[in-house]
Amino acid sequence: MSESLLHPVVETSYLTVQNASRYRLIMRHFYRQHQRSRYWLRKEEVFEAVVATGFFPDYTIEQCEQDLEALRKWENLVAIHDGSNATSVEEYLRKRFRYEITQYSVEIERMLENLEKAKGYSGVLDPKRFDEIEWVLRELMGQGEWGPGTALELWERLVESFDRLVENGVDYLHHLQSARAEELMSTVQFLIYKDKLTEYLQKFVVQGLQRSGRRVQALLVKLDQSHVDKWIHAVARDYAEIPRLDEPLTMEDRLARVQDKWSAIVQWFLGSGYGEADIDLMEKEAKNTITRVVRYVARIQEKQRSGVSRRRELDYLGRWFLSLDSVEEAHKLAACVFGLYRTRHYQGADEKGSDNPDLSMWQVAPSIRVLSSRGRRRRESSGQPIISRKAEAAKADEVYLAKRAEEEQIVQSLVGRGRLIMSQLEYLPAPAMDYLLDWIGQCQSNESRHAHTPEGVLVKLFDPPASDSRRKSSSERGAKAKVRIS
């Protein structure tokens, strides 16, 4: 990772600005001419090319000059002074330029052209790529010294085989998982290609992933790390021997790039501490694709069978059973036609009615078991009767009303006294004592010493005089409660 990743890409500005349509036409014209080895163009040539498209009939030479200047500022074009056709000093000093597309912009236009041609996924499953990688690793193990260019040649062959294996394999498997592929697999026409597709996937899984892939894994495990480091240094040295006009990389940068790529190859085959190897994931994905293809085929065939009438076959079979002379022959015919019935196990003892173990199941009385339907839409032929609970409900209402009347009578008896002095109470029934203690508790929990009961009674609690003494009040429960108002 470098700091350049944090900077905006100014060269792509012409793709999203207001006049992007004009800029894209100009850049595509420069790109076409660059492919024809015409690198330097004048503004008059660019103007004629834009007008010739017919998209901008009102386009002027001044607008063309402004567009070229904007593209130059975005570093999509480079300009040099053009004085080749000048006939005077004044004409030479005028701003006449020739423009060339930059290499960065060439790559942008090439990417856009590839995106325009791309239609869905492509790719292939080529098990021979595993064989090529295996060959490179065996050459690496048998190589002692690296001559000029030999290490780089072996490295480029390894990287090319690995990149094609991964990119093409992933693209092809993703293509089979796309919505378009799912739609095609649901059609009857897919039955024509299902055998070839299944065989193609199985060949890649068996020959490539399971055989050659496992051999590559074994070779990577056996490789001596010191031998690999020596090869990587030789590759970086061969890269340094290639003359380049741009800013050359340091030896450390070349070594880091080669080592990162080698680590990616090793992790793809052997995995890392963060998860299983990518080769195992690709194998699972390929097997899941085969399973999905088989499932789609079975679904299509089931639809075809469900639309075929079996009436004639069943009528013929029924006449055949009718023509038989004995039950034994009917049993044999049923065994041939229908096969074994699905076994079901029932709980309970089998009542044969005889202790003879040699009796056949056809010679004893049948054991009758009542089975309930497992269908979701099944409805009972006769519903369960609704049991009336009116008598129980009326009795419960009577008990409740009697209890409420008794409680009301107790409340009225306490309220009728108007004022209750605990020291003067001799005997109270248990329900009355409960009410009284509850009211006292509610008043004590309130700062104002007042309380409103659910029955609508306002209760006030007053402190007794200091000379008042404690008193015991009993109830019909037989317990004595000490009550003190303080």
CSV table of C-alpha atoms in Angstrom, one decimal:
chain,number,residue,atom,x,y,z
A,1,MET,CA,0.0,0.0,0.0
A,2,SER,CA,1.3,3.5,-0.9
A,3,GLU,CA,0.1,7.0,-0.3
A,4,SER,CA,-1.0,7.3,-3.9
A,5,LEU,CA,-4.1,5.3,-3.1
A,6,LEU,CA,-5.2,8.2,-0.9
A,7,HIS,CA,-5.1,10.8,-3.6
A,8,PRO,CA,-8.0,11.5,-6.0
A,9,VAL,CA,-7.6,10.4,-9.7
A,10,VAL,CA,-7.8,13.7,-11.6
A,11,GLU,CA,-7.4,11.9,-14.9
A,12,THR,CA,-10.9,10.5,-14.6
A,13,SER,CA,-12.6,13.9,-14.2
A,14,TYR,CA,-13.6,14.0,-17.8
A,15,LEU,CA,-16.0,11.1,-17.3
A,16,THR,CA,-18.3,12.8,-14.8
A,17,VAL,CA,-18.2,16.6,-15.4
A,18,GLN,CA,-20.9,18.6,-17.2
A,19,ASN,CA,-19.6,18.2,-20.8
A,20,ALA,CA,-18.5,14.6,-20.3
A,21,SER,CA,-20.1,13.6,-23.6
A,22,ARG,CA,-17.8,15.9,-25.6
A,23,TYR,CA,-14.8,15.0,-23.6
A,24,ARG,CA,-15.4,11.3,-24.1
A,25,LEU,CA,-15.7,11.7,-27.9
A,26,ILE,CA,-12.4,13.6,-28.0
A,27,MET,CA,-10.6,11.1,-25.8
A,28,ARG,CA,-11.9,8.1,-27.7
A,29,HIS,CA,-10.7,9.8,-31.0
A,30,PHE,CA,-7.2,10.2,-29.5
A,31,TYR,CA,-7.3,6.6,-28.3
A,32,ARG,CA,-8.2,5.3,-31.8
A,33,GLN,CA,-5.4,7.4,-33.4
A,34,HIS,CA,-3.0,6.2,-30.7
A,35,GLN,CA,-3.7,2.6,-31.7
A,36,ARG,CA,-2.9,3.5,-35.3
A,37,SER,CA,0.4,5.0,-34.2
A,38,ARG,CA,-0.7,8.6,-34.8
A,39,TYR,CA,0.3,10.1,-31.6
A,40,TRP,CA,0.2,13.9,-32.2
A,41,LEU,CA,-3.0,15.6,-33.3
A,42,ARG,CA,-3.9,19.2,-34.1
A,43,LYS,CA,-7.1,20.9,-32.9
A,44,GLU,CA,-8.4,21.1,-36.4
A,45,GLU,CA,-8.3,17.4,-36.8
A,46,VAL,CA,-10.0,16.9,-33.4
A,47,PHE,CA,-12.7,19.4,-34.4
A,48,GLU,CA,-13.5,17.7,-37.7
A,49,ALA,CA,-13.7,14.3,-36.0
A,50,VAL,CA,-16.2,15.6,-33.4
A,51,VAL,CA,-18.4,17.3,-36.0
A,52,ALA,CA,-18.3,14.2,-38.2
A,53,THR,CA,-20.0,12.2,-35.6
A,54,GLY,CA,-23.1,14.3,-35.9
A,55,PHE,CA,-23.8,14.5,-32.2
A,56,PHE,CA,-22.9,18.1,-31.9
A,57,PRO,CA,-23.8,20.0,-35.1
A,58,ASP,CA,-23.3,23.5,-33.4
A,59,TYR,CA,-19.8,22.6,-32.2
A,60,THR,CA,-17.3,25.4,-32.8
A,61,ILE,CA,-13.5,25.5,-33.1
A,62,GLU,CA,-13.4,27.7,-30.0
A,63,GLN,CA,-15.2,25.1,-28.0
A,64,CYS,CA,-12.8,22.5,-29.2
A,65,GLU,CA,-9.9,24.5,-28.1
A,66,GLN,CA,-11.5,25.0,-24.7
A,67,ASP,CA,-12.1,21.3,-24.4
A,68,LEU,CA,-8.6,20.4,-25.3
A,69,GLU,CA,-7.2,22.9,-22.8
A,70,ALA,CA,-9.5,21.4,-20.0
A,71,LEU,CA,-8.2,17.9,-20.9
A,72,ARG,CA,-4.7,19.1,-20.7
A,73,LYS,CA,-5.2,20.5,-17.2
A,74,TRP,CA,-6.6,17.2,-16.1
A,75,GLU,CA,-3.4,15.6,-17.4
A,76,ASN,CA,-5.3,13.5,-20.0
A,77,LEU,CA,-3.4,15.2,-22.9
A,78,VAL,CA,0.1,16.7,-23.2
A,79,ALA,CA,0.7,19.7,-25.6
A,80,ILE,CA,3.7,20.9,-27.4
A,81,HIS,CA,4.1,24.1,-29.5
A,82,ASP,CA,3.5,23.5,-33.2
A,83,GLY,CA,5.3,26.0,-35.5
A,84,SER,CA,6.0,23.7,-38.4
A,85,ASN,CA,3.6,25.4,-40.8
A,86,ALA,CA,4.3,29.0,-39.7
A,87,THR,CA,5.2,31.4,-42.5
A,88,SER,CA,6.0,34.4,-40.3
A,89,VAL,CA,7.2,35.3,-36.9
A,90,GLU,CA,3.8,36.4,-35.8
A,91,GLU,CA,2.2,33.2,-36.9
A,92,TYR,CA,4.9,31.2,-35.1
A,93,LEU,CA,4.3,33.0,-31.9
A,94,ARG,CA,0.6,32.2,-31.9
A,95,LYS,CA,-0.7,29.5,-29.6
A,96,ARG,CA,-0.8,26.6,-31.9
A,97,PHE,CA,-0.3,23.2,-30.2
A,98,ARG,CA,-0.3,19.5,-31.0
A,99,TYR,CA,-1.8,17.2,-28.5
A,100,GLU,CA,-1.0,13.6,-27.4
A,101,ILE,CA,-2.9,11.3,-25.1
A,102,THR,CA,-1.1,10.3,-22.0
A,103,GLN,CA,-0.4,6.7,-21.1
A,104,TYR,CA,-2.6,6.9,-18.0
A,105,SER,CA,-5.5,8.0,-20.2
A,106,VAL,CA,-4.8,5.2,-22.7
A,107,GLU,CA,-5.3,2.7,-19.9
A,108,ILE,CA,-8.5,4.4,-18.9
A,109,GLU,CA,-9.9,4.3,-22.4
A,110,ARG,CA,-8.8,0.7,-22.8
A,111,MET,CA,-10.6,-0.2,-19.6
A,112,LEU,CA,-13.8,1.6,-20.8
A,113,GLU,CA,-13.6,-0.2,-24.1
A,114,ASN,CA,-13.4,-3.6,-22.4
A,115,LEU,CA,-16.3,-2.7,-20.1
A,116,GLU,CA,-18.4,-1.7,-23.2
A,117,LYS,CA,-17.7,-5.1,-24.7
A,118,ALA,CA,-18.3,-7.1,-21.6
A,119,LYS,CA,-21.6,-9.0,-21.6
A,120,GLY,CA,-22.0,-11.0,-18.5
A,121,TYR,CA,-19.4,-13.4,-17.2
A,122,SER,CA,-16.9,-15.4,-19.2
A,123,GLY,CA,-14.1,-17.7,-18.2
A,124,VAL,CA,-13.3,-21.4,-18.5
A,125,LEU,CA,-12.4,-24.2,-16.2
A,126,ASP,CA,-9.1,-25.5,-17.5
A,127,PRO,CA,-7.5,-28.2,-15.4
A,128,LYS,CA,-4.3,-28.0,-17.5
A,129,ARG,CA,-3.4,-24.8,-15.6
A,130,PHE,CA,-2.7,-27.0,-12.6
A,131,ASP,CA,-0.4,-29.1,-14.6
A,132,GLU,CA,1.5,-26.0,-15.8
A,133,ILE,CA,1.9,-24.8,-12.2
A,134,GLU,CA,3.1,-28.2,-11.2
A,135,TRP,CA,5.7,-28.2,-13.9
A,136,VAL,CA,7.0,-24.8,-12.8
A,137,LEU,CA,7.4,-25.9,-9.2
A,138,ARG,CA,9.2,-29.1,-10.3
A,139,GLU,CA,11.6,-27.0,-12.4
A,140,LEU,CA,12.1,-24.7,-9.4
A,141,MET,CA,13.0,-27.6,-7.2
A,142,GLY,CA,15.5,-29.0,-9.7
A,143,GLN,CA,17.2,-25.6,-10.5
A,144,GLY,CA,20.5,-24.8,-8.8
A,145,GLU,CA,21.8,-21.6,-10.3
A,146,TRP,CA,19.8,-19.0,-12.2
A,147,GLY,CA,21.2,-17.6,-15.4
A,148,PRO,CA,20.3,-14.2,-16.8
A,149,GLY,CA,16.6,-14.2,-17.6
A,150,THR,CA,15.9,-17.8,-16.6
A,151,ALA,CA,14.3,-17.0,-13.3
A,152,LEU,CA,12.1,-14.3,-14.8
A,153,GLU,CA,10.9,-16.6,-17.5
A,154,LEU,CA,9.9,-19.3,-15.1
A,155,TRP,CA,8.2,-16.7,-12.8
A,156,GLU,CA,6.2,-15.1,-15.6
A,157,ARG,CA,5.0,-18.6,-16.7
A,158,LEU,CA,3.9,-19.3,-13.1
A,159,VAL,CA,2.1,-16.0,-12.7
A,160,GLU,CA,0.3,-16.3,-16.0
A,161,SER,CA,-0.9,-19.8,-15.3
A,162,PHE,CA,-2.1,-18.9,-11.8
A,163,ASP,CA,-3.9,-15.7,-12.9
A,164,ARG,CA,-5.7,-17.4,-15.7
A,165,LEU,CA,-6.7,-20.3,-13.5
A,166,VAL,CA,-8.1,-18.1,-10.7
A,167,GLU,CA,-9.7,-15.4,-12.9
A,168,ASN,CA,-11.3,-17.7,-15.5
A,169,GLY,CA,-12.4,-20.2,-12.9
A,170,VAL,CA,-14.0,-17.6,-10.7
A,171,ASP,CA,-15.7,-15.9,-13.6
A,172,TYR,CA,-17.1,-19.2,-14.9
A,173,LEU,CA,-18.5,-20.3,-11.6
A,174,HIS,CA,-20.0,-16.9,-11.0
A,175,HIS,CA,-21.6,-17.1,-14.5
A,176,LEU,CA,-23.4,-20.3,-13.4
A,177,GLN,CA,-24.7,-18.5,-10.3
A,178,SER,CA,-26.0,-15.4,-12.2
A,179,ALA,CA,-29.8,-14.7,-12.5
A,180,ARG,CA,-29.6,-15.4,-16.2
A,181,ALA,CA,-28.1,-18.8,-15.7
A,182,GLU,CA,-30.7,-19.7,-13.0
A,183,GLU,CA,-33.4,-18.7,-15.5
A,184,LEU,CA,-32.0,-20.9,-18.3
A,185,MET,CA,-31.6,-23.9,-15.9
A,186,SER,CA,-35.3,-23.8,-15.2
A,187,THR,CA,-36.3,-24.3,-18.9
A,188,VAL,CA,-36.8,-27.7,-20.7
A,189,GLN,CA,-34.1,-26.9,-23.2
A,190,PHE,CA,-31.5,-27.1,-20.4
A,191,LEU,CA,-32.0,-30.9,-20.4
A,192,ILE,CA,-30.0,-31.1,-23.7
A,193,TYR,CA,-26.9,-29.5,-22.1
A,194,LYS,CA,-27.1,-30.9,-18.5
A,195,ASP,CA,-24.9,-33.9,-19.2
A,196,LYS,CA,-22.2,-31.9,-21.0
A,197,LEU,CA,-22.2,-29.3,-18.2
A,198,THR,CA,-22.1,-31.8,-15.4
A,199,GLU,CA,-19.3,-33.7,-17.1
A,200,TYR,CA,-17.4,-30.5,-17.6
A,201,LEU,CA,-17.6,-29.5,-14.0
A,202,GLN,CA,-16.8,-33.0,-12.7
A,203,LYS,CA,-13.7,-33.1,-15.0
A,204,PHE,CA,-12.4,-29.9,-13.5
A,205,VAL,CA,-13.1,-31.1,-9.9
A,206,VAL,CA,-11.6,-34.5,-10.3
A,207,GLN,CA,-8.6,-33.9,-12.7
A,208,GLY,CA,-7.8,-30.3,-11.7
A,209,LEU,CA,-8.7,-29.6,-8.1
A,210,GLN,CA,-8.5,-33.1,-6.5
A,211,ARG,CA,-5.6,-34.6,-8.5
A,212,SER,CA,-3.3,-31.9,-9.9
A,213,GLY,CA,-4.3,-29.4,-7.2
A,214,ARG,CA,-3.3,-31.8,-4.4
A,215,ARG,CA,0.1,-32.5,-6.1
A,216,VAL,CA,0.7,-28.7,-6.3
A,217,GLN,CA,-0.1,-28.5,-2.6
A,218,ALA,CA,2.4,-31.3,-1.8
A,219,LEU,CA,5.2,-29.6,-3.8
A,220,LEU,CA,4.6,-26.2,-2.1
A,221,VAL,CA,5.0,-27.9,1.3
A,222,LYS,CA,8.2,-29.6,0.2
A,223,LEU,CA,9.9,-26.4,-1.2
A,224,ASP,CA,12.9,-25.2,0.7
A,225,GLN,CA,12.3,-21.6,1.7
A,226,SER,CA,15.9,-20.6,1.2
A,227,HIS,CA,15.7,-22.0,-2.4
A,228,VAL,CA,12.5,-19.9,-2.9
A,229,ASP,CA,14.2,-16.7,-1.6
A,230,LYS,CA,17.1,-17.2,-3.9
A,231,TRP,CA,14.7,-17.6,-6.9
A,232,ILE,CA,12.8,-14.4,-5.8
A,233,HIS,CA,16.0,-12.4,-5.7
A,234,ALA,CA,17.0,-13.7,-9.1
A,235,VAL,CA,13.5,-12.6,-10.5
A,236,ALA,CA,13.9,-9.1,-9.0
A,237,ARG,CA,17.4,-8.9,-10.5
A,238,ASP,CA,16.1,-9.9,-14.0
A,239,TYR,CA,13.4,-7.2,-13.6
A,240,ALA,CA,16.1,-4.6,-12.8
A,241,GLU,CA,17.9,-5.5,-16.1
A,242,ILE,CA,14.9,-4.4,-18.2
A,243,PRO,CA,15.5,-0.7,-19.2
A,244,ARG,CA,12.5,1.6,-18.4
A,245,LEU,CA,12.1,5.3,-19.1
A,246,ASP,CA,9.9,6.0,-16.1
A,247,GLU,CA,11.0,6.3,-12.6
A,248,PRO,CA,12.8,3.0,-11.8
A,249,LEU,CA,11.9,1.0,-8.7
A,250,THR,CA,14.3,0.2,-6.0
A,251,MET,CA,15.5,-3.3,-5.4
A,252,GLU,CA,13.5,-3.5,-2.2
A,253,ASP,CA,10.3,-2.5,-4.0
A,254,ARG,CA,10.8,-5.2,-6.7
A,255,LEU,CA,11.5,-7.8,-4.0
A,256,ALA,CA,8.4,-6.8,-2.1
A,257,ARG,CA,6.2,-7.1,-5.2
A,258,VAL,CA,7.5,-10.5,-6.1
A,259,GLN,CA,7.3,-11.8,-2.5
A,260,ASP,CA,3.7,-10.5,-2.2
A,261,LYS,CA,2.7,-12.4,-5.4
A,262,TRP,CA,4.4,-15.6,-4.2
A,263,SER,CA,2.7,-15.3,-0.8
A,264,ALA,CA,-0.7,-14.9,-2.6
A,265,ILE,CA,-0.1,-18.1,-4.7
A,266,VAL,CA,1.0,-20.1,-1.6
A,267,GLN,CA,-2.1,-18.9,0.4
A,268,TRP,CA,-4.4,-19.8,-2.5
A,269,PHE,CA,-3.2,-23.4,-2.4
A,270,LEU,CA,-2.4,-23.9,1.3
A,271,GLY,CA,-4.5,-21.3,3.1
A,272,SER,CA,-3.6,-19.1,6.0
A,273,GLY,CA,-4.4,-18.6,9.6
A,274,TYR,CA,-7.5,-16.7,8.7
A,275,GLY,CA,-9.3,-19.5,6.9
A,276,GLU,CA,-9.2,-22.5,4.6
A,277,ALA,CA,-7.4,-22.5,1.3
A,278,ASP,CA,-9.1,-20.9,-1.8
A,279,ILE,CA,-8.6,-24.1,-3.8
A,280,ASP,CA,-10.9,-25.8,-1.2
A,281,LEU,CA,-13.5,-23.1,-1.5
A,282,MET,CA,-13.4,-23.4,-5.3
A,283,GLU,CA,-13.9,-27.1,-5.0
A,284,LYS,CA,-16.9,-26.6,-2.7
A,285,GLU,CA,-18.4,-24.1,-5.1
A,286,ALA,CA,-18.0,-26.4,-8.1
A,287,LYS,CA,-19.6,-29.3,-6.2
A,288,ASN,CA,-22.5,-27.1,-5.1
A,289,THR,CA,-23.0,-26.1,-8.7
A,290,ILE,CA,-23.1,-29.7,-9.8
A,291,THR,CA,-25.7,-30.4,-7.1
A,292,ARG,CA,-27.7,-27.4,-8.2
A,293,VAL,CA,-27.7,-28.5,-11.8
A,294,VAL,CA,-28.9,-32.0,-10.8
A,295,ARG,CA,-31.6,-30.4,-8.7
A,296,TYR,CA,-32.9,-28.3,-11.5
A,297,VAL,CA,-32.9,-31.3,-13.9
A,298,ALA,CA,-34.9,-33.3,-11.4
A,299,ARG,CA,-37.4,-30.5,-11.0
A,300,ILE,CA,-37.9,-30.2,-14.7
A,301,GLN,CA,-38.3,-33.9,-15.1
A,302,GLU,CA,-40.8,-34.0,-12.3
A,303,LYS,CA,-42.9,-31.2,-14.0
A,304,GLN,CA,-42.9,-33.3,-17.2
A,305,ARG,CA,-44.0,-36.4,-15.4
A,306,SER,CA,-46.8,-34.6,-13.5
A,307,GLY,CA,-48.4,-33.5,-16.7
A,308,VAL,CA,-48.6,-37.1,-18.1
A,309,SER,CA,-51.9,-39.0,-17.5
A,310,ARG,CA,-51.5,-42.5,-16.1
A,311,ARG,CA,-55.1,-43.5,-16.7
A,312,ARG,CA,-54.5,-46.0,-19.5
A,313,GLU,CA,-51.7,-47.7,-17.5
A,314,LEU,CA,-53.7,-47.9,-14.4
A,315,ASP,CA,-56.7,-49.3,-16.3
A,316,TYR,CA,-54.5,-51.9,-17.9
A,317,LEU,CA,-53.1,-52.8,-14.5
A,318,GLY,CA,-56.6,-53.1,-13.0
A,319,ARG,CA,-57.7,-55.5,-15.7
A,320,TRP,CA,-54.6,-57.6,-15.2
A,321,PHE,CA,-55.4,-58.0,-11.5
A,322,LEU,CA,-59.0,-58.8,-12.3
A,323,SER,CA,-57.9,-61.6,-14.7
A,324,LEU,CA,-55.8,-63.4,-12.0
A,325,ASP,CA,-57.3,-66.6,-10.5
A,326,SER,CA,-55.8,-66.6,-6.9
A,327,VAL,CA,-54.8,-64.2,-4.2
A,328,GLU,CA,-51.3,-65.5,-4.3
A,329,GLU,CA,-50.8,-64.5,-7.9
A,330,ALA,CA,-52.2,-61.1,-7.1
A,331,HIS,CA,-49.6,-60.8,-4.2
A,332,LYS,CA,-46.8,-61.6,-6.6
A,333,LEU,CA,-48.0,-59.2,-9.2
A,334,ALA,CA,-48.3,-56.4,-6.6
A,335,ALA,CA,-44.8,-57.1,-5.4
A,336,CYS,CA,-43.5,-56.8,-9.0
A,337,VAL,CA,-45.4,-53.7,-9.8
A,338,PHE,CA,-45.4,-51.7,-6.6
A,339,GLY,CA,-42.4,-53.2,-4.8
A,340,LEU,CA,-42.1,-53.1,-1.1
A,341,TYR,CA,-44.4,-50.8,0.8
A,342,ARG,CA,-42.9,-48.1,3.0
A,343,THR,CA,-42.4,-49.5,6.4
A,344,ARG,CA,-44.3,-48.0,9.3
A,345,HIS,CA,-43.8,-48.9,12.9
A,346,TYR,CA,-46.7,-49.0,15.4
A,347,GLN,CA,-46.6,-49.1,19.2
A,348,GLY,CA,-48.3,-51.9,21.0
A,349,ALA,CA,-48.5,-55.7,21.0
A,350,ASP,CA,-49.5,-57.5,17.8
A,351,GLU,CA,-52.6,-59.6,18.6
A,352,LYS,CA,-52.3,-62.6,16.3
A,353,GLY,CA,-54.9,-64.7,18.0
A,354,SER,CA,-52.7,-67.8,17.9
A,355,ASP,CA,-49.4,-68.9,19.5
A,356,ASN,CA,-48.2,-70.7,16.3
A,357,PRO,CA,-45.1,-68.9,15.1
A,358,ASP,CA,-45.4,-70.6,11.6
A,359,LEU,CA,-48.6,-68.8,10.7
A,360,SER,CA,-48.4,-66.3,7.9
A,361,MET,CA,-49.7,-62.8,8.3
A,362,TRP,CA,-52.3,-63.6,5.7
A,363,GLN,CA,-53.7,-66.5,7.8
A,364,VAL,CA,-54.5,-64.5,11.0
A,365,ALA,CA,-57.0,-61.8,11.7
A,366,PRO,CA,-55.8,-58.2,10.9
A,367,SER,CA,-54.7,-55.9,13.6
A,368,ILE,CA,-56.7,-52.7,13.3
A,369,ARG,CA,-55.0,-49.4,14.1
A,370,VAL,CA,-56.8,-46.1,13.8
A,371,LEU,CA,-54.4,-43.6,12.0
A,372,SER,CA,-54.8,-39.9,12.0
A,373,SER,CA,-54.2,-38.0,8.8
A,374,ARG,CA,-51.0,-35.9,8.5
A,375,GLY,CA,-52.5,-33.6,5.8
A,376,ARG,CA,-52.6,-29.9,6.7
A,377,ARG,CA,-55.9,-29.4,5.0
A,378,ARG,CA,-57.6,-32.3,6.7
A,379,ARG,CA,-60.9,-31.6,8.4
A,380,GLU,CA,-62.6,-33.7,11.0
A,381,SER,CA,-65.9,-35.3,9.7
A,382,SER,CA,-67.5,-34.8,13.0
A,383,GLY,CA,-66.5,-32.0,15.4
A,384,GLN,CA,-66.1,-32.4,19.1
A,385,PRO,CA,-69.2,-31.3,21.1
A,386,ILE,CA,-68.9,-28.1,23.1
A,387,ILE,CA,-69.2,-28.7,26.9
A,388,SER,CA,-71.5,-26.2,28.6
A,389,ARG,CA,-69.9,-24.4,31.5
A,390,LYS,CA,-72.9,-22.2,32.4
A,391,ALA,CA,-73.7,-24.1,35.7
A,392,GLU,CA,-70.1,-23.8,36.9
A,393,ALA,CA,-69.9,-20.2,35.9
A,394,ALA,CA,-73.2,-19.4,37.7
A,395,LYS,CA,-72.0,-21.1,40.9
A,396,ALA,CA,-68.7,-19.2,40.8
A,397,ASP,CA,-70.6,-16.0,40.4
A,398,GLU,CA,-72.8,-16.8,43.4
A,399,VAL,CA,-69.7,-17.5,45.5
A,400,TYR,CA,-68.0,-14.3,44.4
A,401,LEU,CA,-71.1,-12.1,45.0
A,402,ALA,CA,-71.6,-13.6,48.5
A,403,LYS,CA,-68.0,-12.9,49.3
A,404,ARG,CA,-68.3,-9.3,48.1
A,405,ALA,CA,-71.5,-8.8,50.1
A,406,GLU,CA,-69.8,-10.1,53.2
A,407,GLU,CA,-66.8,-7.7,52.6
A,408,GLU,CA,-69.2,-4.9,52.0
A,409,GLN,CA,-71.0,-5.6,55.3
A,410,ILE,CA,-67.7,-5.6,57.2
A,411,VAL,CA,-66.7,-2.3,55.6
A,412,GLN,CA,-70.0,-0.7,56.5
A,413,SER,CA,-69.8,-2.0,60.1
A,414,LEU,CA,-66.4,-0.3,60.4
A,415,VAL,CA,-67.5,2.9,58.7
A,416,GLY,CA,-70.6,3.0,60.8
A,417,ARG,CA,-68.6,3.4,64.0
A,418,GLY,CA,-67.2,6.6,62.6
A,419,ARG,CA,-64.2,6.6,64.9
A,420,LEU,CA,-62.1,3.7,66.1
A,421,ILE,CA,-59.8,3.8,69.1
A,422,MET,CA,-57.5,0.8,69.2
A,423,SER,CA,-57.3,0.8,73.0
A,424,GLN,CA,-61.1,0.4,73.2
A,425,LEU,CA,-61.4,-2.5,70.8
A,426,GLU,CA,-62.2,-5.9,72.5
A,427,TYR,CA,-62.8,-8.4,69.7
A,428,LEU,CA,-63.0,-8.3,65.9
A,429,PRO,CA,-63.6,-11.0,63.3
A,430,ALA,CA,-60.7,-12.0,61.2
A,431,PRO,CA,-61.9,-10.2,58.0
A,432,ALA,CA,-62.6,-7.0,59.9
A,433,MET,CA,-59.2,-7.1,61.6
A,434,ASP,CA,-57.6,-7.6,58.2
A,435,TYR,CA,-59.4,-4.6,56.8
A,436,LEU,CA,-58.4,-2.5,59.8
A,437,LEU,CA,-54.7,-3.4,59.7
A,438,ASP,CA,-54.7,-2.8,55.9
A,439,TRP,CA,-56.1,0.7,56.4
A,440,ILE,CA,-53.6,1.5,59.2
A,441,GLY,CA,-50.7,0.4,56.9
A,442,GLN,CA,-51.9,2.6,54.1
A,443,CYS,CA,-52.2,5.6,56.4
A,444,GLN,CA,-48.7,5.0,57.9
A,445,SER,CA,-47.2,4.8,54.4
A,446,ASN,CA,-48.6,8.3,53.5
A,447,GLU,CA,-47.1,11.5,55.0
A,448,SER,CA,-50.5,13.1,55.4
A,449,ARG,CA,-51.7,10.1,57.5
A,450,HIS,CA,-54.7,9.9,55.1
A,451,ALA,CA,-55.7,7.1,52.8
A,452,HIS,CA,-58.5,6.4,50.3
A,453,THR,CA,-59.5,2.7,50.2
A,454,PRO,CA,-60.8,1.0,47.0
A,455,GLU,CA,-64.3,1.0,48.5
A,456,GLY,CA,-64.2,4.8,48.6
A,457,VAL,CA,-63.7,5.2,52.3
A,458,LEU,CA,-61.5,8.1,53.6
A,459,VAL,CA,-59.4,6.9,56.5
A,460,LYS,CA,-57.5,9.3,58.8
A,461,LEU,CA,-55.0,8.1,61.4
A,462,PHE,CA,-54.4,10.2,64.6
A,463,ASP,CA,-51.6,9.7,67.1
A,464,PRO,CA,-52.8,8.7,70.6
A,465,PRO,CA,-52.0,10.8,73.7
A,466,ALA,CA,-48.7,10.2,75.4
A,467,SER,CA,-50.4,8.7,78.5
A,468,ASP,CA,-52.1,6.0,76.3
A,469,SER,CA,-50.8,2.5,76.9
A,470,ARG,CA,-50.5,-0.5,74.7
A,471,ARG,CA,-53.5,-2.8,74.3
A,472,LYS,CA,-53.9,-6.3,72.9
A,473,SER,CA,-56.7,-6.9,70.4
A,474,SER,CA,-57.6,-10.5,69.5
A,475,SER,CA,-59.5,-11.9,66.6
A,476,GLU,CA,-61.3,-15.1,65.8
A,477,ARG,CA,-58.1,-16.7,64.4
A,478,GLY,CA,-56.9,-17.1,68.0
A,479,ALA,CA,-53.8,-14.9,67.4
A,480,LYS,CA,-53.1,-11.8,69.4
A,481,ALA,CA,-51.8,-8.7,67.6
A,482,LYS,CA,-50.0,-5.9,69.4
A,483,VAL,CA,-51.1,-2.6,67.9
A,484,ARG,CA,-49.3,0.6,68.8
A,485,ILE,CA,-50.1,4.0,67.3
A,486,SER,CA,-47.0,6.2,67.6
